[in-house]
Short mmCIF file of C-alpha atoms in Angstrom, two decimals:
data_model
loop_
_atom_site.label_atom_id
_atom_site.label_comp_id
_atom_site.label_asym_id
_atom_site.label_seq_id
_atom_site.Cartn_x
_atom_site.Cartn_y
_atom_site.Cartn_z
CA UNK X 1 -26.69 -28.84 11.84
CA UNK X 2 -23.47 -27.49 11.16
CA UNK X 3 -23.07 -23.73 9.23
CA UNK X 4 -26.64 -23.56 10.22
CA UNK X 5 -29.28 -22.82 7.66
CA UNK X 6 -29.82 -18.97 9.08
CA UNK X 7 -26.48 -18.33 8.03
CA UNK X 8 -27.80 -18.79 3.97
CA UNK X 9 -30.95 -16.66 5.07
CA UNK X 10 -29.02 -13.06 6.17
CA UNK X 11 -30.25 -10.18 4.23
CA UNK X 12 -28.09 -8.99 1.27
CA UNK X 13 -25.87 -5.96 1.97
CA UNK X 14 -27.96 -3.59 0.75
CA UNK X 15 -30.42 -4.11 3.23
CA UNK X 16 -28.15 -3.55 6.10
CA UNK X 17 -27.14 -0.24 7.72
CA UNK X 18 -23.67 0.47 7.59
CA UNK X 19 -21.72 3.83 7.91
CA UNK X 20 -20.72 5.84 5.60
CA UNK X 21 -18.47 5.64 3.15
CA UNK X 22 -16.51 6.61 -0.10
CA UNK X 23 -17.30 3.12 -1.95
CA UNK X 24 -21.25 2.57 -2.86
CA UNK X 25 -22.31 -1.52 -3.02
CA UNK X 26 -24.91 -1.91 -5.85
CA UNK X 27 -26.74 -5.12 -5.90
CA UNK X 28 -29.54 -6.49 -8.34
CA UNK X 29 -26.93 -5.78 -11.32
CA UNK X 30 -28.41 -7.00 -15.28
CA UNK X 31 -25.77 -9.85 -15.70
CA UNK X 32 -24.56 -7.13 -18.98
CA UNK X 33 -23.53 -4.50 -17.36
CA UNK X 34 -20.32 -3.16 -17.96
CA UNK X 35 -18.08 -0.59 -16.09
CA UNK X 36 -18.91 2.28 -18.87
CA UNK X 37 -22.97 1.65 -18.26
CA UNK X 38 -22.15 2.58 -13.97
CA UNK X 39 -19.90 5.21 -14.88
CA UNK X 40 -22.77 6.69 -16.78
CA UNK X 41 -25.14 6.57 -13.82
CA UNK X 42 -22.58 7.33 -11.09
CA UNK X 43 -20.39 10.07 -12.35
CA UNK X 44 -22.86 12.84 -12.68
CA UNK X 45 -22.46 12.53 -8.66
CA UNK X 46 -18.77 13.38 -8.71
CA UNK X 47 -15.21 11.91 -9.28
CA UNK X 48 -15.09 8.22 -9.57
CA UNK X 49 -11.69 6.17 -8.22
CA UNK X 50 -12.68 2.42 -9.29
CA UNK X 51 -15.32 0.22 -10.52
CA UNK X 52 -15.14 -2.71 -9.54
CA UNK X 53 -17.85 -5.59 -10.87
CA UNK X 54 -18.05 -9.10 -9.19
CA UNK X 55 -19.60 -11.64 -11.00
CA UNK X 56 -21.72 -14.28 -8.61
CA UNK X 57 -20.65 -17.92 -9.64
CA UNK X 58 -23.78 -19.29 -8.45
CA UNK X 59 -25.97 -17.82 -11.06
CA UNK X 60 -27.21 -14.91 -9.06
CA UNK X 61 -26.95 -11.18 -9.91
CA UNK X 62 -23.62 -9.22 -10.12
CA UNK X 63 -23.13 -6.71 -7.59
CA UNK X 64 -20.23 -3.85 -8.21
CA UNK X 65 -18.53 -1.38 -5.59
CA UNK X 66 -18.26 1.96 -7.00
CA UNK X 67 -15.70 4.21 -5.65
CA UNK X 68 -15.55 8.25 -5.12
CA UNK X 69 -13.16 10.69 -4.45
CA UNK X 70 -15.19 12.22 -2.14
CA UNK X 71 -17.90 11.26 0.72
CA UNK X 72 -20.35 13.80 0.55
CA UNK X 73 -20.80 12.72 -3.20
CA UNK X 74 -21.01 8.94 -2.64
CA UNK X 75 -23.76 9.95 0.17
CA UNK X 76 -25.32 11.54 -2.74
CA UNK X 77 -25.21 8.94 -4.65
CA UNK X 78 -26.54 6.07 -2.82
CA UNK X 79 -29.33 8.28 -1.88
CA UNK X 80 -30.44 8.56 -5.28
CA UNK X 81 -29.88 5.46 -7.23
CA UNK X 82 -31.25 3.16 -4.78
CA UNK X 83 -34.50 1.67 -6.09
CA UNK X 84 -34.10 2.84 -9.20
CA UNK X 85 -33.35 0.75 -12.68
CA UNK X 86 -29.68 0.24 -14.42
CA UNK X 87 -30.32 -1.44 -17.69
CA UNK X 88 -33.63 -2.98 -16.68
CA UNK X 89 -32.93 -4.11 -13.56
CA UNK X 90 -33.66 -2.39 -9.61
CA UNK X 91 -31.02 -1.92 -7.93
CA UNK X 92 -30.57 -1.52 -4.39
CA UNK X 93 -27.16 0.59 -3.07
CA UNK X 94 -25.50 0.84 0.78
CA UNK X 95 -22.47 1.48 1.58
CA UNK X 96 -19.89 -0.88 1.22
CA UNK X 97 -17.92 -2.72 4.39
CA UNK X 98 -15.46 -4.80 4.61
CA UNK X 99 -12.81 -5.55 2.40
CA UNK X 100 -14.45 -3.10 0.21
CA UNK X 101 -14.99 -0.66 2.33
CA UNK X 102 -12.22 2.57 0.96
CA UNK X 103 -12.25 5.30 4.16
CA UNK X 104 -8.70 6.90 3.33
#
């Protein structure tokens, strides 16, 4: 069968391990949220670059990619918010890759 139906079954981001990095994937977002309401949660962890929210077409949850100035305090960050609730919702955070992925 082409594209293979284990190709739909891969485990979201968050449950991956990736390395490190400056920009912190959070997934299981309340369809409301709003830059301001992550900005609230994140930036008691330090300096924040860019928040950026992507909104899933196919009806699932929005993730975001939140950016710092520094390492050490997205490291921080993930550590602590993952598994915990953002307007209702648990959210799970790793690291981001890829296109999103900001090592400067």
């Amino acid at each position: 069968e082409r594209g293979g139906g284990d190709r739909w079954r891969r485990q979201p981001p968050a449950n991956r391990s990736s390395q490190p990095s400056r920009s912190v994937g959070v997934f299981g977002l309340n369809p409301s949220v709003t830059s301001d309401d992550l900005r609230d949660v994140f930036e008691p962890f330090g300096k924040i670059r860019n928040i950026q929210i992507v909104n899933n077409r196919n009806g699932k949850s929005p993730f975001s990619f939140v950016e710092f100035d520094n390492l050490d305090d997205a490291i921080d960050a993930k550590e602590k918010i993952h598994e915990t609730r953002i307007l209702g919702e648990t959210v799970r955070t790793d690291f981001a890759i890829g296109k999103y992925k900001k090592d400067y």
